[in-house]
Phi, psi and omega in degrees: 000121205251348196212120203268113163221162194211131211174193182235160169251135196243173136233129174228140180236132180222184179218125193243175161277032175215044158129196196203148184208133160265114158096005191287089180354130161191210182085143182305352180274303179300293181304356178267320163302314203285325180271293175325343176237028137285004181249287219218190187293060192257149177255143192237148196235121170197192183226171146196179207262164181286002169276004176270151195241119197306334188283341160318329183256347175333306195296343164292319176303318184322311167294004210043017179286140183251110201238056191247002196274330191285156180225134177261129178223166175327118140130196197257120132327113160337093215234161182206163215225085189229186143205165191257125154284194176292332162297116183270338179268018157231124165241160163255099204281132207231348180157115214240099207242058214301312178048263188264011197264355170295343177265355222293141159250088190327107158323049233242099164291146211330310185273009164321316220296348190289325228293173201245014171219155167189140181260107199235116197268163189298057192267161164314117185301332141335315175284335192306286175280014179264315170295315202274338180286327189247005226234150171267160198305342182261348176317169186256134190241082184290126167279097163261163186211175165215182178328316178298314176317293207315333204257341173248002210197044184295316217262007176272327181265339172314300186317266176358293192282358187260358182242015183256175196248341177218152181243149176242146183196177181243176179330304196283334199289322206286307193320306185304324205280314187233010187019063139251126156289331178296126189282321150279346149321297173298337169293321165277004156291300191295339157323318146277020189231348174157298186327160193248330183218128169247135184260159164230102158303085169303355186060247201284343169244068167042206171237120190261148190244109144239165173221182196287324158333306174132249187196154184220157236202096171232143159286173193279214162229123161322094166268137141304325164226141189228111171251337175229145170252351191317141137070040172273316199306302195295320160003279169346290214270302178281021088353265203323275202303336162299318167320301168288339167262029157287312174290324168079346172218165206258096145238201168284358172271327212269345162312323200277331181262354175291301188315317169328301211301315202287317175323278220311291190304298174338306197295313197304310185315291186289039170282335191205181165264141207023230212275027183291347190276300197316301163349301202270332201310187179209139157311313154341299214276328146323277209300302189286318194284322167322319183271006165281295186311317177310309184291329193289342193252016160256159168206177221251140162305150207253121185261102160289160181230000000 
């Protein structure tokens, strides 16, 4: 098992102008997985409640996903409520129902601690370093957070993000993050505090990258139809991190193509609601929109005279 992620199993009902789902599978650990084990092998640490019915995720096993990692514990599953207007990159939350992810302490069995990626999804950052403390020590380790963290629980995720190798965050989270509006500047602040690479998720305009090097710059993939964008970041993120503990090494080529591969799977994402498109996916299907995304983003060098 080359790749970790710790993170929540959700049930979310959400609503768009192009339709409503009750009760839908999510939360970042799932949406993260659900992308992430078409490359490799991953193991998932998340918590959920006895109303959850385990056989609903039967198909990760399917996959080798090892879900020995999930703790069924007293009380309701994480449930979360939200809706969208036509801007699909703002959502609303309507309602947030923490339940048993209010106590979770992550469980990590013994042979987790080998794998050589790990994914610490947008969780308290306190657990975000409880993990990271037991975890090894040569991993490649990506952080995400969200708002709530930056604004109740900053020097905990500070601490947090100075012991990771890469940070993943959207636009507002780096800002907030860095009282930088420049997204290089602020990028160059986390930088300095450890990360070696900071990603920005833009939702419909894509992902911007930096490194000590200098920045890489992708859109997003041109859809016709977009119906939930819900669980497009971790989407994203189980792209990347699949890729990379596909490739198996960390430099500025295999970044740059891990971010493709995570566009790719992301598109696939807002296709449907919560994990249904992906759920369904095919390899194939992989294989063809990469080389379509390949196409949309070449063009031939240009000979000044």
């Amino acid at each position: 098992m080359d790749l970790l992620v710790v993170g929540t199993i959700a049930y979310d009902s959400i609503e768009t102008p192009f339709g409503k789902v009750e009760n839908a599978l999510g939360g970042s650990a799932l949406h993260f997985t659900n992308a992430a084990s078409f490359f490799t092998d991953v193991g998932i640490v998340a918590t959920v409640g006895k109303d959850f019915d385990l056989s609903s995720i039967g198909f990760l096993e399917e996959r080798n996903v090892d879900i020995r990692g999930i703790s069924i514990e007293d009380g309701k599953t994480f449930r979360w409520e939200g809706r969208y207007g036509y801007d699909l990159n703002q959502a609303i939350t309507l309602k947030t129902e923490l339940n048993v992810i209010d106590k979770f302490k992550p469980r990590i069995p013994d042979d987790y601690f080998k794998a050589n990626f790990i994914f610490l999804a947008n969780i308290d950052p306190e657990l975000q370093a409880y993990v990271i403390k037991q975890i090894n020590k040569k991993a490649i380790i990506v952080l995400d957070t969200m708002n709530f963290w930056i604004e109740n629980k900053f020097s905990a995720l500070i601490e947090a993000i100075k012991k990771v190798n890469i940070l993943v965050v959207n636009e507002s989270e780096l800002r907030e993050i860095t009282k930088e509006y420049s997204l290089i500047k602020g990028a160059k602040k986390i930088m300095e505090l450890g990360p070696s690479f900071v990603i920005v998720k833009r939702g419909e305009y894509g992902v911007f990258m930096a490194e000590k090097e200098g920045i890489f710059l992708t859109p997003a993939y041109p859809l016709e139809e977009v119906f939930d964008p819900t669980g497009a970041g971790d989407t994203f993120a189980g792209g990347f991190m699949g890729y990379l503990a596909n490739v198996g090494e960390v430099n500025s080529d295999t970044i740059k193509q891990a971010i493709v591969m995570g566009s790719v799977m992301a598109s696939f994402n807002v296709e449907d609601f919560g994990i249904n498109r992906i759920k369904g996916l095919k390899y194939d299907e992989i294989r063809s929109r990469y080389a379509s995304f390949k196409r949309c983003l070449h063009f031939e060098d240009i000979e000044f005279k």
